[in-house]
Coordinates of C-alpha atoms and ligand atoms in Angstrom, one line a residue:
M14 CA 65.2 -33.2 -35.7
A15 CA 65.8 -36.7 -35.7
T16 CA 65.8 -37.7 -40.0
Q17 CA 66.1 -41.7 -39.5
T18 CA 62.5 -42.9 -39.8
A19 CA 62.0 -45.9 -41.6
S20 CA 65.3 -47.1 -41.3
G21 CA 65.2 -48.0 -37.9
A22 CA 61.3 -48.9 -38.9
R23 CA 62.4 -52.7 -37.6
G24 CA 62.3 -53.0 -33.9
R25 CA 60.0 -50.3 -34.0
K26 CA 55.9 -50.8 -34.4
A27 CA 53.4 -48.1 -35.6
I28 CA 50.8 -48.8 -33.3
A29 CA 51.0 -46.9 -30.3
L30 CA 50.1 -43.5 -31.1
A31 CA 51.6 -41.3 -27.8
S32 CA 50.3 -38.2 -28.2
R33 CA 53.0 -35.1 -29.4
P34 CA 52.8 -32.2 -27.6
G35 CA 52.5 -29.2 -29.5
I36 CA 51.7 -30.5 -32.5
D37 CA 48.2 -30.7 -33.9
D38 CA 46.0 -30.7 -30.1
E39 CA 42.7 -31.1 -32.0
R40 CA 41.4 -34.4 -32.4
S41 CA 37.9 -34.4 -33.1
D42 CA 39.0 -35.0 -36.6
G43 CA 39.2 -38.4 -37.1
T44 CA 42.7 -38.8 -37.2
E45 CA 44.5 -40.3 -34.0
P46 CA 46.3 -38.8 -31.1
G47 CA 50.1 -38.4 -32.2
D48 CA 49.7 -38.5 -36.1
R49 CA 50.4 -35.7 -37.1
V50 CA 48.5 -33.5 -39.7
R51 CA 50.2 -30.0 -40.0
P52 CA 48.0 -27.4 -42.1
T53 CA 49.9 -24.7 -41.7
V54 CA 52.3 -23.2 -45.7
K55 CA 55.4 -21.6 -44.5
P56 CA 58.1 -20.7 -47.1
Q57 CA 60.5 -23.4 -48.0
R58 CA 64.2 -24.6 -48.5
M59 CA 65.6 -27.2 -50.6
S60 CA 64.4 -30.3 -48.1
A61 CA 65.5 -34.3 -49.6
V62 CA 63.9 -38.0 -48.9
R63 CA 65.9 -40.7 -49.3
G64 CA 64.9 -44.6 -49.4
P65 CA 63.9 -47.0 -52.6
V66 CA 61.6 -45.0 -55.1
L67 CA 59.0 -46.7 -57.8
T68 CA 57.9 -43.9 -60.2
Y69 CA 56.7 -44.7 -63.8
T70 CA 58.1 -42.7 -67.0
G71 CA 55.1 -43.9 -69.7
D72 CA 52.3 -46.3 -69.7
P73 CA 52.8 -50.2 -68.8
F74 CA 49.2 -50.9 -70.7
Q75 CA 50.4 -49.4 -73.9
Q76 CA 54.8 -50.3 -74.3
G77 CA 54.8 -52.7 -71.1
L78 CA 56.4 -52.7 -68.0
G79 CA 60.2 -53.1 -68.6
S80 CA 60.2 -50.1 -70.1
T81 CA 58.1 -47.2 -68.1
M82 CA 58.1 -48.8 -64.6
R83 CA 61.6 -47.0 -62.7
Y84 CA 62.7 -48.8 -59.6
E85 CA 65.6 -47.6 -57.7
A86 CA 66.5 -49.2 -55.1
D87 CA 68.6 -46.1 -52.8
A88 CA 67.3 -42.9 -54.4
I89 CA 67.1 -39.6 -53.6
V90 CA 64.1 -37.0 -54.5
A91 CA 64.7 -33.6 -53.5
M92 CA 62.3 -30.7 -53.7
A93 CA 62.4 -26.5 -53.5
D94 CA 59.7 -24.4 -53.9
G95 CA 56.6 -27.5 -54.5
R96 CA 58.7 -28.9 -57.0
I97 CA 61.0 -31.8 -57.4
T98 CA 64.4 -30.4 -58.5
H99 CA 66.7 -34.1 -58.0
F100 CA 65.5 -37.3 -58.8
G101 CA 68.4 -40.6 -59.2
P102 CA 70.7 -42.9 -57.2
A103 CA 71.8 -41.9 -53.9
R104 CA 75.4 -41.3 -54.9
Q105 CA 74.7 -38.8 -57.3
V106 CA 72.0 -36.9 -56.4
R107 CA 73.8 -36.4 -53.0
T108 CA 77.0 -34.5 -54.4
L109 CA 74.9 -31.8 -56.2
L110 CA 72.5 -31.4 -53.4
P111 CA 73.3 -27.2 -51.6
R112 CA 75.2 -27.6 -48.6
G113 CA 73.3 -27.9 -45.2
T114 CA 70.5 -29.7 -47.0
R115 CA 68.0 -31.8 -45.0
V116 CA 67.9 -35.8 -46.3
E117 CA 65.1 -37.3 -44.3
E118 CA 66.4 -41.0 -44.6
Y119 CA 63.6 -43.8 -45.0
G120 CA 65.6 -46.9 -45.3
K121 CA 65.3 -50.0 -47.4
N122 CA 61.9 -51.1 -46.1
A123 CA 60.2 -48.1 -47.2
L124 CA 59.1 -47.1 -50.6
I125 CA 58.4 -43.4 -52.5
S126 CA 56.2 -42.6 -54.4
A127 CA 54.4 -40.2 -56.4
G128 CA 51.3 -39.4 -53.9
F129 CA 48.4 -41.1 -54.8
I130 CA 45.4 -39.8 -56.9
D131 CA 41.4 -40.4 -56.5
C132 CA 40.2 -39.8 -59.4
H133 CA 36.3 -39.9 -58.3
V134 CA 35.5 -39.8 -54.7
H135 CA 32.2 -37.6 -52.5
F136 CA 33.1 -36.2 -49.6
P137 CA 30.2 -34.9 -48.1
Q138 CA 29.6 -38.7 -48.0
T139 CA 32.4 -39.7 -45.3
P140 CA 29.7 -39.6 -42.7
I141 CA 27.9 -42.5 -44.5
I142 CA 31.0 -44.7 -45.4
G143 CA 29.5 -48.2 -44.9
A144 CA 26.1 -48.2 -44.8
Y145 CA 23.8 -50.8 -45.4
G146 CA 22.0 -53.0 -47.7
A147 CA 21.0 -50.9 -50.6
Q148 CA 22.5 -51.1 -54.2
L149 CA 22.7 -47.7 -56.5
L150 CA 19.4 -45.8 -57.1
D151 CA 18.2 -47.1 -53.8
W152 CA 21.4 -46.1 -52.1
L153 CA 21.3 -42.9 -53.1
N154 CA 17.6 -42.1 -52.2
K155 CA 17.6 -43.7 -48.6
Y156 CA 21.8 -42.6 -47.8
T157 CA 23.3 -40.3 -49.6
F158 CA 20.1 -38.2 -50.3
V159 CA 19.9 -37.7 -46.4
A160 CA 23.3 -37.4 -45.8
E161 CA 23.9 -34.1 -48.8
Q162 CA 21.1 -32.1 -47.0
R163 CA 22.9 -30.9 -44.3
F164 CA 25.6 -29.2 -46.0
T165 CA 23.7 -26.0 -46.4
D166 CA 25.5 -25.6 -42.8
R167 CA 28.6 -23.8 -43.7
A168 CA 30.4 -25.2 -40.6
Y169 CA 29.0 -28.7 -41.0
A170 CA 30.9 -29.0 -44.7
R171 CA 34.2 -27.3 -43.2
S172 CA 34.2 -29.8 -40.6
V173 CA 33.4 -32.8 -42.8
A174 CA 35.8 -31.1 -45.1
Q175 CA 38.7 -31.1 -42.8
V176 CA 38.3 -35.2 -41.8
F177 CA 37.9 -36.2 -45.8
L178 CA 41.3 -34.3 -46.3
R179 CA 42.9 -35.8 -43.2
E180 CA 41.7 -39.2 -43.8
S181 CA 43.0 -38.8 -47.6
L182 CA 46.3 -37.6 -46.3
R183 CA 46.7 -40.3 -43.3
N184 CA 46.3 -42.5 -46.8
G185 CA 48.7 -41.1 -48.9
V186 CA 46.2 -39.6 -51.1
T187 CA 47.6 -35.7 -52.2
T188 CA 45.2 -35.1 -55.1
S189 CA 41.5 -35.8 -55.2
A190 CA 38.6 -35.0 -58.2
V191 CA 35.9 -34.9 -55.7
H192 CA 32.6 -34.5 -56.4
C193 CA 30.9 -31.5 -53.6
T194 CA 27.3 -31.5 -52.6
V195 CA 24.4 -29.2 -54.6
H196 CA 25.5 -26.6 -52.6
P197 CA 28.3 -23.9 -53.4
Q198 CA 29.6 -23.3 -49.6
S199 CA 30.6 -27.2 -50.0
V200 CA 32.8 -26.7 -52.6
D201 CA 33.9 -23.2 -50.9
A202 CA 34.7 -25.6 -47.6
L203 CA 36.7 -28.2 -49.7
F204 CA 38.3 -26.2 -51.4
T205 CA 39.8 -23.1 -48.3
E206 CA 40.8 -26.6 -46.7
A207 CA 43.0 -27.9 -49.6
S208 CA 44.2 -24.3 -50.0
R209 CA 45.6 -24.4 -46.5
L210 CA 47.1 -27.3 -47.1
G211 CA 48.4 -26.8 -50.8
Q212 CA 46.7 -29.7 -52.2
R213 CA 46.3 -29.8 -55.5
I214 CA 42.4 -30.6 -55.6
I215 CA 39.7 -30.6 -58.3
A216 CA 36.4 -30.0 -57.4
G217 CA 32.9 -29.0 -58.3
K218 CA 28.9 -28.3 -57.6
V219 CA 26.9 -31.0 -58.1
L220 CA 24.0 -30.1 -60.8
M221 CA 20.9 -31.9 -59.7
D222 CA 17.2 -30.0 -61.2
R223 CA 15.4 -33.6 -61.2
N224 CA 14.4 -36.9 -59.5
A225 CA 16.2 -35.8 -55.8
P226 CA 14.9 -34.5 -52.6
A227 CA 13.7 -31.0 -53.5
A228 CA 16.0 -29.6 -50.7
L229 CA 18.9 -30.7 -53.1
L230 CA 17.6 -29.9 -56.4
D231 CA 19.3 -26.6 -58.6
T232 CA 17.3 -25.1 -61.5
A233 CA 19.5 -25.5 -65.3
R234 CA 19.9 -21.5 -64.8
R235 CA 21.0 -21.8 -61.3
G236 CA 23.3 -25.0 -61.6
Y237 CA 25.6 -22.8 -64.5
D238 CA 25.3 -19.4 -62.8
D239 CA 26.4 -21.1 -59.4
S240 CA 29.0 -23.3 -60.9
R241 CA 30.3 -20.4 -63.3
A242 CA 30.9 -18.0 -60.1
L243 CA 32.7 -20.8 -59.2
I244 CA 34.6 -21.7 -61.4
E245 CA 35.6 -17.4 -61.2
K246 CA 36.0 -18.2 -57.7
W247 CA 38.5 -20.9 -57.6
H248 CA 39.3 -22.5 -61.0
G249 CA 43.4 -22.1 -61.0
K250 CA 43.6 -20.3 -57.6
G251 CA 46.9 -21.7 -56.4
R252 CA 46.5 -25.4 -57.2
L253 CA 43.0 -25.8 -57.4
L254 CA 40.6 -27.3 -60.1
Y255 CA 37.5 -26.7 -61.0
A256 CA 34.8 -29.5 -62.7
I257 CA 31.3 -29.1 -64.1
T258 CA 29.5 -31.6 -62.4
P259 CA 26.3 -32.8 -63.2
R260 CA 25.7 -35.7 -60.9
F261 CA 24.4 -38.3 -63.5
A262 CA 21.9 -37.7 -66.1
A263 CA 19.3 -39.1 -64.5
T264 CA 18.7 -36.1 -62.0
S265 CA 19.8 -33.4 -64.9
T266 CA 17.1 -32.2 -67.4
P267 CA 18.0 -32.1 -70.6
E268 CA 18.1 -28.0 -70.6
Q269 CA 20.7 -28.4 -67.2
L270 CA 23.0 -30.9 -69.7
A271 CA 23.1 -28.4 -72.3
A272 CA 24.1 -25.1 -69.5
A273 CA 26.7 -27.6 -68.5
G274 CA 27.9 -28.3 -72.0
R275 CA 28.1 -24.6 -72.8
L276 CA 29.7 -23.5 -69.8
W277 CA 31.8 -26.3 -70.3
R278 CA 32.7 -24.4 -73.9
E279 CA 32.9 -21.2 -72.1
Y280 CA 35.8 -22.2 -69.5
P281 CA 37.0 -25.2 -72.0
D282 CA 39.9 -25.7 -69.6
S283 CA 38.0 -26.7 -66.7
F284 CA 37.1 -30.0 -65.9
V285 CA 33.9 -32.5 -66.0
Q286 CA 33.0 -35.2 -64.3
S287 CA 30.1 -37.1 -63.7
H288 CA 29.2 -41.0 -63.4
V289 CA 28.5 -43.6 -66.4
A290 CA 27.1 -47.0 -66.7
E291 CA 27.9 -47.8 -63.3
N292 CA 24.8 -50.1 -62.6
K293 CA 22.7 -51.7 -65.1
R294 CA 19.0 -50.4 -63.3
E295 CA 20.9 -47.1 -63.8
V296 CA 21.3 -47.6 -67.2
A297 CA 17.5 -48.6 -68.4
W298 CA 16.4 -45.3 -66.4
V299 CA 18.7 -43.8 -68.5
K300 CA 17.7 -44.9 -71.6
E301 CA 14.0 -44.1 -71.0
L302 CA 14.8 -40.2 -70.2
F303 CA 16.7 -40.4 -73.0
P304 CA 14.9 -42.2 -75.8
R305 CA 16.6 -40.4 -78.7
R306 CA 19.7 -41.2 -77.3
K307 CA 22.2 -43.7 -79.0
G308 CA 22.7 -45.0 -75.7
Y309 CA 24.4 -43.3 -72.0
L310 CA 27.4 -42.2 -73.1
D311 CA 26.1 -40.4 -75.9
V312 CA 23.6 -38.6 -73.7
Y313 CA 26.7 -36.9 -72.3
D314 CA 28.1 -36.4 -75.5
H315 CA 25.2 -34.9 -77.2
Y316 CA 25.2 -32.0 -74.9
G317 CA 28.9 -31.2 -75.2
L318 CA 30.5 -33.0 -71.9
V319 CA 33.0 -35.3 -73.4
G320 CA 36.4 -34.8 -74.3
P321 CA 40.0 -33.7 -72.9
R322 CA 39.4 -33.4 -68.9
A323 CA 36.4 -35.2 -68.7
I324 CA 35.9 -38.1 -66.2
Y325 CA 33.4 -40.7 -65.9
G326 CA 33.1 -42.4 -62.6
H327 CA 32.6 -46.6 -63.1
G328 CA 32.0 -46.9 -66.9
I329 CA 31.4 -50.9 -66.0
W330 CA 28.5 -51.7 -68.6
L331 CA 30.0 -49.0 -71.6
T332 CA 29.4 -51.0 -75.0
E333 CA 32.1 -51.2 -77.5
S334 CA 30.8 -48.5 -79.6
E335 CA 31.1 -45.7 -76.2
L336 CA 34.3 -47.4 -75.2
R337 CA 35.9 -46.5 -78.8
R338 CA 33.7 -43.1 -78.1
C339 CA 35.9 -42.3 -75.0
H340 CA 38.8 -43.5 -76.8
D341 CA 38.5 -41.0 -79.4
T342 CA 37.9 -37.9 -77.2
Q343 CA 40.2 -38.8 -74.4
T344 CA 37.3 -39.6 -71.9
A345 CA 38.2 -40.7 -68.8
I346 CA 37.1 -43.5 -66.9
A347 CA 37.5 -43.8 -62.8
H348 CA 37.4 -47.1 -61.5
C349 CA 35.8 -47.4 -58.2
P350 CA 36.2 -51.4 -57.5
T351 CA 35.5 -51.0 -53.5
S352 CA 32.4 -48.9 -54.5
N353 CA 31.5 -51.8 -57.0
F354 CA 31.5 -54.6 -54.9
F355 CA 30.0 -52.9 -52.5
L356 CA 26.8 -51.8 -54.1
G357 CA 26.8 -54.9 -56.1
S358 CA 27.3 -52.8 -59.6
G359 CA 29.5 -55.6 -61.7
S360 CA 32.6 -54.9 -62.1
L361 CA 34.5 -53.7 -64.9
N362 CA 36.8 -54.8 -67.5
L363 CA 39.8 -53.6 -67.0
G364 CA 41.8 -55.3 -69.8
R365 CA 39.1 -54.5 -72.2
T366 CA 38.3 -50.8 -71.6
T367 CA 42.8 -50.9 -72.0
R368 CA 42.4 -52.4 -75.1
R369 CA 45.7 -51.6 -76.9
D370 CA 43.6 -50.9 -80.1
R371 CA 42.1 -48.2 -78.5
P372 CA 42.6 -47.9 -75.1
V373 CA 40.6 -45.6 -72.8
R374 CA 42.6 -43.2 -70.3
V375 CA 41.8 -45.3 -66.8
G376 CA 42.5 -43.9 -63.6
L377 CA 42.0 -45.4 -60.0
A378 CA 39.2 -44.2 -57.8
T379 CA 37.5 -44.8 -54.3
D380 CA 34.0 -43.4 -54.7
L381 CA 33.6 -43.0 -51.1
G382 CA 31.5 -43.4 -49.3
A383 CA 29.8 -45.9 -51.6
G384 CA 33.6 -47.1 -51.9
T385 CA 35.0 -48.7 -48.7
S386 CA 38.2 -47.8 -48.2
F387 CA 40.7 -44.1 -48.5
S388 CA 43.6 -46.7 -49.0
M389 CA 44.7 -46.7 -52.5
L390 CA 46.3 -50.0 -51.9
H391 CA 42.9 -51.6 -50.3
T392 CA 41.8 -50.1 -53.7
M393 CA 44.3 -51.7 -55.7
G394 CA 43.6 -54.9 -53.9
E395 CA 39.9 -54.7 -55.2
A396 CA 41.1 -53.5 -58.9
Y397 CA 42.9 -57.1 -58.9
K398 CA 39.7 -58.7 -57.9
A399 CA 37.6 -57.0 -60.3
A400 CA 39.9 -57.7 -63.1
Q401 CA 40.8 -60.9 -61.7
S402 CA 36.3 -61.9 -62.3
H403 CA 36.9 -61.1 -66.0
G404 CA 39.8 -63.7 -66.2
Y405 CA 41.8 -60.8 -66.1
A406 CA 45.6 -60.8 -63.8
L407 CA 46.1 -57.0 -63.1
S408 CA 49.5 -57.0 -62.1
A409 CA 50.8 -55.0 -59.1
G410 CA 53.5 -52.6 -61.6
H411 CA 50.2 -52.1 -63.6
A412 CA 47.9 -51.2 -60.2
F413 CA 50.7 -48.7 -58.5
Y414 CA 50.4 -47.2 -62.2
L415 CA 46.8 -46.7 -62.1
A416 CA 46.7 -44.7 -58.6
T417 CA 49.8 -42.4 -59.8
R418 CA 50.9 -41.2 -63.1
G419 CA 48.0 -43.2 -65.1
A420 CA 45.4 -41.6 -62.5
A421 CA 47.4 -38.0 -63.6
Q422 CA 46.8 -38.9 -67.0
A423 CA 43.3 -39.8 -66.9
L424 CA 43.1 -36.2 -65.8
H425 CA 45.3 -35.0 -67.8
L426 CA 47.8 -33.6 -65.3
D427 CA 50.3 -36.0 -66.6
D428 CA 52.9 -33.0 -67.0
K429 CA 52.2 -31.9 -63.1
I430 CA 51.4 -35.1 -60.7
G431 CA 51.4 -38.7 -60.7
S432 CA 54.7 -39.1 -61.1
I433 CA 58.9 -38.8 -59.4
A434 CA 60.9 -36.4 -61.5
P435 CA 62.5 -33.2 -61.9
R436 CA 60.1 -30.3 -62.5
M437 CA 57.3 -32.3 -61.5
E438 CA 54.8 -30.9 -58.4
A439 CA 56.5 -32.6 -55.0
D440 CA 53.8 -34.7 -53.9
L441 CA 54.9 -38.5 -52.6
V442 CA 53.9 -41.1 -50.4
V443 CA 56.5 -42.8 -48.5
L444 CA 55.3 -46.5 -48.0
D445 CA 56.5 -48.5 -44.7
L446 CA 56.8 -51.8 -46.7
K447 CA 56.5 -54.1 -43.2
S448 CA 53.7 -52.2 -41.5
T449 CA 51.9 -55.2 -39.9
P450 CA 53.0 -58.8 -38.0
L451 CA 51.6 -60.5 -41.1
I452 CA 53.1 -58.6 -44.3
D453 CA 56.9 -58.6 -42.5
Y454 CA 56.3 -62.4 -42.5
R455 CA 54.9 -62.5 -46.1
M456 CA 57.7 -60.0 -47.2
K457 CA 60.8 -62.3 -46.3
Y458 CA 59.3 -64.9 -49.1
A459 CA 59.1 -61.7 -51.3
D460 CA 60.8 -62.4 -54.4
G461 CA 61.9 -59.0 -55.6
V462 CA 60.1 -55.6 -56.5
E463 CA 56.7 -56.7 -58.2
E464 CA 56.1 -59.3 -55.9
A465 CA 56.7 -56.9 -52.4
L466 CA 54.4 -54.6 -54.1
F467 CA 51.3 -56.9 -54.5
I468 CA 51.8 -58.5 -51.2
Q469 CA 51.4 -54.5 -49.9
M470 CA 48.1 -54.0 -52.7
T471 CA 46.3 -57.1 -51.2
L472 CA 47.5 -57.0 -47.4
A473 CA 48.1 -53.3 -46.5
D474 CA 45.9 -50.1 -45.7
D475 CA 46.5 -47.1 -44.0
R476 CA 48.9 -48.2 -41.8
A477 CA 51.8 -48.6 -44.0
V478 CA 52.0 -44.9 -45.1
L479 CA 54.9 -43.5 -43.1
A480 CA 54.8 -39.9 -44.5
T481 CA 53.0 -37.9 -47.0
Y482 CA 54.3 -34.3 -48.8
V483 CA 52.4 -32.4 -50.7
A484 CA 54.1 -29.7 -52.6
G485 CA 57.1 -30.5 -50.9
R486 CA 55.8 -30.0 -47.7
R487 CA 55.6 -33.2 -45.0
V488 CA 51.7 -32.8 -44.1
Y489 CA 51.2 -36.4 -42.7
E490 CA 53.9 -38.6 -40.4
R491 CA 52.6 -41.6 -38.9
A492 CA 53.4 -42.0 -35.6
I493 CA 56.2 -44.2 -34.5
V494 CA 57.1 -45.6 -30.9
Q495 CA 59.3 -48.1 -29.9
S496 CA 58.3 -51.6 -29.5
R497 CA 60.6 -53.9 -29.1
Ligands
LIG16 ZN1 30.7 -41.5 -57.5

């Protein structure tokens, strides 16, 4: 097949979507006709992509951008058996590749990055994105708890999981930390579909034994038993990882939180995910429910639910001592700006959260369906606005870090995903830096890489994703047709 795509993208346009025979004929999944999502996993030989590459070798928030951001104007990334084998300037790497290695040329108007990582998202809320008129606690009752009751139905859970994963890949998101519903079959549905695509996914069954509709409640005992069974079934199988998932402190009894902490001690290499300090009313409510605890984070801390591989959504209203506790315990915050703006929750003070004397691990996240976009580019743009509201200008270099290596570091997976280097898992996104007429025009005035990246996070969205690779396989390719 033709290996040239983006290098010839000037003179082409990515909006007309002609159907291609024999590729993926199911169109009930939210993908556009002509877009390709390939679910089948087959044996793999070496392949490579060529184009400009952006990646990170360290944390720019701590060490500065100059020594951690690596940009290669013309690079090759070679992959085999799910991992990156070579990365470097094209002229050097080309000579090292076995004869006959297929090199996909993306051209100078593309950007190859590690696949985006979404640190906090709810796949069952895909059907309720853009639900009008409520803040967190009312939004949960009015929309979320209604939508999640449908996940008793396995076929429905599977259909939503398919849409969620395909839409993620269409946006270049290769790993997500996912809250499922209280039903174990919602986890089965997501992991089954993710394993077909070879994705590294973190997910867990929501634990919830109070303050929600009866149909969505488990008990401390059943939540523990179901989660334990799911860990045994899925955790560490292929690229799948399990997260113990209390929804948030207000929907779990002390007994359930204690059981969750016990389970984590029994499976210490699993993950914990939940929410903390998202909304002021929620913070006040948790204080009422747990009057003996020092604060919101202390509720989780008390039950043994903070530490490495614990990731909490939002953290907007955490106090200084709570941020310090996150730092000391390596507990991470998932920064969800589109969700925070949408629900009127507030905005994370990123400068304060990442302060150099006690930096908290932060990864970027969509928090769909309170979040409003699968696009991590859009999410970066909103993170910029959130930071601006606190007088802090988030650079594009830092924002791309938060969506890749920074997110991986937050999840304690930075030895596997989030950057481009030999032996890393070969999850990539390839962006078209001229994906709309306006961006094409604006890019003529871009002065350097950083400005080009900033234009992308301010103006671009899913239309910018040319291709997505999971474990070395191209699982999504944007349809491209002649237009000029
Ligand atoms: Zn959430």
